[in-house]
Amino acid sequence: GQSLEQPSEVTAVEGAIVQINCTYQTSGFYGLSWYQQHDGGAPTFLSYNALDGLEETGRFSSFLSRSDSYGYLLLQELQMKDSASYFCAVVPDSNYQLIWGAGTKLIIKP
Amino acid sequence: SAVISQKPSRDICQRGTSLTIQCQVDSQVTMMFWYRQQPGQSLTLIATANQGSEATYESGFVIDKFPISRPNLTFSTLTVSNMSPEDSSIYLCSVEDPERRGGYEQYFGPGTRLTVT
């Protein structure tokens, strides 16, 4: 089977740092993507890791360890507008389809 | 990047009827995807639509229930046929980034919120 696991909910304080983990078990693996979705909105792409290591894009960073089948999204200097659901998604093969995690709801408190 | 529009944005339909959702992209793309998402849930892929070929459906979704058209590289439609209340959901179309093949970066339309009564 193919599965991705991520926490259902994470709570953090404005200005803090939060890490959202994602472990995966898939038949193939090209890379790990992260998406953000605000309530009532469409998912928007945040980052992609194909190789081990850290990718940084402004306040957001994403990490991948292929040997551990594990990745995380790191959000720094949290702002209230970061309150959203975050999905990890695996590209399992060259068919370009994504396998999606269940999503993590990030709640930010002032 | 790509800008995607969907029509209608929402609709309330009676059971037994059909609704066709349109997805328009501002650039030519090879692959378009149709998803279904219940509020607070993850995305479930319905089918992948390539221009010039039959759509590829995921397990649990059939062409008779969800026929898809892909007449050109910028447009696709998804029809939800013979609707029941269980079809109430948000339907999203997406495309791969036209400049980066690989599917890992997809752009989504705003979604169609369907309620079946």
Short mmCIF file of C-alpha atoms in Angstrom, two decimals, chain B residues 3-117:
data_model
loop_
_atom_site.label_atom_id
_atom_site.label_comp_id
_atom_site.label_asym_id
_atom_site.label_seq_id
_atom_site.Cartn_x
_atom_site.Cartn_y
_atom_site.Cartn_z
CA VAL B 3 -3.82 30.61 -13.68
CA ILE B 4 -6.85 28.35 -13.54
CA SER B 5 -10.51 29.25 -13.48
CA GLN B 6 -13.39 26.95 -12.70
CA LYS B 7 -17.07 27.29 -13.36
CA PRO B 8 -19.40 27.15 -11.53
CA SER B 9 -17.88 28.15 -8.21
CA ARG B 10 -20.75 26.49 -6.39
CA ASP B 11 -24.04 24.83 -7.13
CA ILE B 12 -26.91 23.14 -5.38
CA CYS B 13 -28.33 20.28 -7.41
CA GLN B 14 -31.12 17.75 -7.03
CA ARG B 15 -30.34 14.08 -6.81
CA GLY B 16 -30.47 12.24 -10.11
CA THR B 17 -29.31 15.23 -12.14
CA SER B 18 -25.88 15.92 -13.64
CA LEU B 19 -23.50 18.84 -13.35
CA THR B 20 -20.64 19.71 -15.67
CA ILE B 21 -17.69 21.58 -14.19
CA GLN B 22 -15.42 23.55 -16.47
CA CYS B 23 -11.72 24.16 -15.97
CA GLN B 24 -9.85 26.74 -18.04
CA VAL B 25 -6.07 27.30 -17.93
CA ASP B 26 -4.25 30.39 -19.19
CA SER B 27 -1.46 28.35 -20.78
CA GLN B 28 -1.10 25.07 -22.60
CA VAL B 29 -0.54 22.11 -20.32
CA THR B 30 -0.22 18.43 -21.01
CA MET B 31 -1.74 16.99 -17.89
CA MET B 32 -4.81 18.08 -15.98
CA PHE B 33 -6.04 16.47 -12.80
CA TRP B 34 -9.47 16.32 -11.21
CA TYR B 35 -9.75 15.97 -7.44
CA ARG B 36 -12.49 15.70 -4.89
CA GLN B 37 -12.11 17.08 -1.38
CA GLN B 38 -14.47 16.90 1.55
CA PRO B 39 -14.17 19.87 3.94
CA GLY B 40 -11.37 19.21 6.40
CA GLN B 41 -10.16 16.18 4.47
CA SER B 42 -7.36 15.41 2.08
CA LEU B 43 -7.54 15.47 -1.69
CA THR B 44 -8.67 12.39 -3.58
CA LEU B 45 -7.62 12.08 -7.20
CA ILE B 46 -10.53 11.23 -9.48
CA ALA B 47 -8.74 11.08 -12.81
CA THR B 48 -5.92 12.39 -14.94
CA ALA B 49 -6.84 13.96 -18.28
CA ASN B 50 -4.38 14.20 -21.13
CA GLN B 51 -5.26 15.99 -24.31
CA GLY B 52 -6.05 13.61 -27.12
CA SER B 53 -6.46 10.49 -25.02
CA GLU B 54 -8.96 8.93 -22.69
CA ALA B 55 -8.82 10.03 -19.08
CA THR B 56 -7.23 7.66 -16.59
CA TYR B 57 -9.46 7.00 -13.59
CA GLU B 58 -8.39 6.09 -10.09
CA SER B 59 -9.75 3.15 -8.20
CA GLY B 60 -13.31 3.80 -7.12
CA PHE B 61 -14.09 6.24 -9.91
CA VAL B 62 -15.64 5.23 -13.23
CA ILE B 63 -16.16 6.99 -16.52
CA ASP B 64 -19.93 6.51 -16.50
CA LYS B 65 -20.21 8.44 -13.26
CA PHE B 66 -17.50 11.03 -13.91
CA PRO B 67 -17.07 11.52 -17.67
CA ILE B 68 -14.23 13.86 -18.56
CA SER B 69 -13.53 15.77 -21.73
CA ARG B 70 -10.18 17.28 -22.72
CA PRO B 71 -10.70 18.86 -26.13
CA ASN B 72 -7.51 20.96 -26.12
CA LEU B 73 -4.47 21.88 -24.06
CA THR B 74 -6.18 24.63 -22.06
CA PHE B 75 -9.61 23.23 -21.20
CA SER B 76 -11.28 20.28 -19.53
CA THR B 77 -14.68 19.38 -18.13
CA LEU B 78 -15.75 16.96 -15.43
CA THR B 79 -19.36 15.82 -15.29
CA VAL B 80 -20.82 14.41 -12.10
CA SER B 81 -23.65 12.20 -13.33
CA ASN B 82 -26.79 10.90 -11.65
CA MET B 83 -25.86 12.73 -8.47
CA SER B 84 -26.62 11.58 -4.96
CA PRO B 85 -26.00 13.39 -1.65
CA GLU B 86 -22.75 11.42 -1.32
CA ASP B 87 -21.39 13.41 -4.25
CA SER B 88 -21.58 16.61 -2.23
CA SER B 89 -18.00 17.81 -2.09
CA ILE B 90 -15.52 20.31 -3.43
CA TYR B 91 -14.22 19.48 -6.88
CA LEU B 92 -10.84 20.84 -7.88
CA CYS B 93 -8.96 20.80 -11.13
CA SER B 94 -5.21 21.20 -11.23
CA VAL B 95 -2.40 21.27 -13.75
CA GLU B 96 1.28 20.57 -13.55
CA ASP B 97 3.52 23.61 -13.82
CA PRO B 98 3.86 24.02 -17.59
CA GLU B 99 7.50 25.00 -17.17
CA ARG B 100 8.47 22.17 -14.85
CA ARG B 101 7.46 18.73 -15.91
CA GLY B 102 7.18 16.22 -13.12
CA GLY B 103 3.88 16.85 -11.42
CA TYR B 104 5.37 17.84 -8.11
CA GLU B 105 4.29 21.44 -8.51
CA GLN B 106 0.62 21.69 -9.36
CA TYR B 107 -1.57 24.71 -9.70
CA PHE B 108 -5.15 24.45 -8.58
CA GLY B 109 -8.34 26.09 -9.63
CA PRO B 110 -10.51 27.75 -6.96
CA GLY B 111 -12.78 24.72 -6.77
CA THR B 112 -16.47 24.00 -7.28
CA ARG B 113 -18.51 23.48 -4.14
CA LEU B 114 -21.29 21.03 -4.96
CA THR B 115 -24.24 20.30 -2.71
CA VAL B 116 -26.67 17.58 -3.72
CA THR B 117 -30.09 17.59 -2.07
#
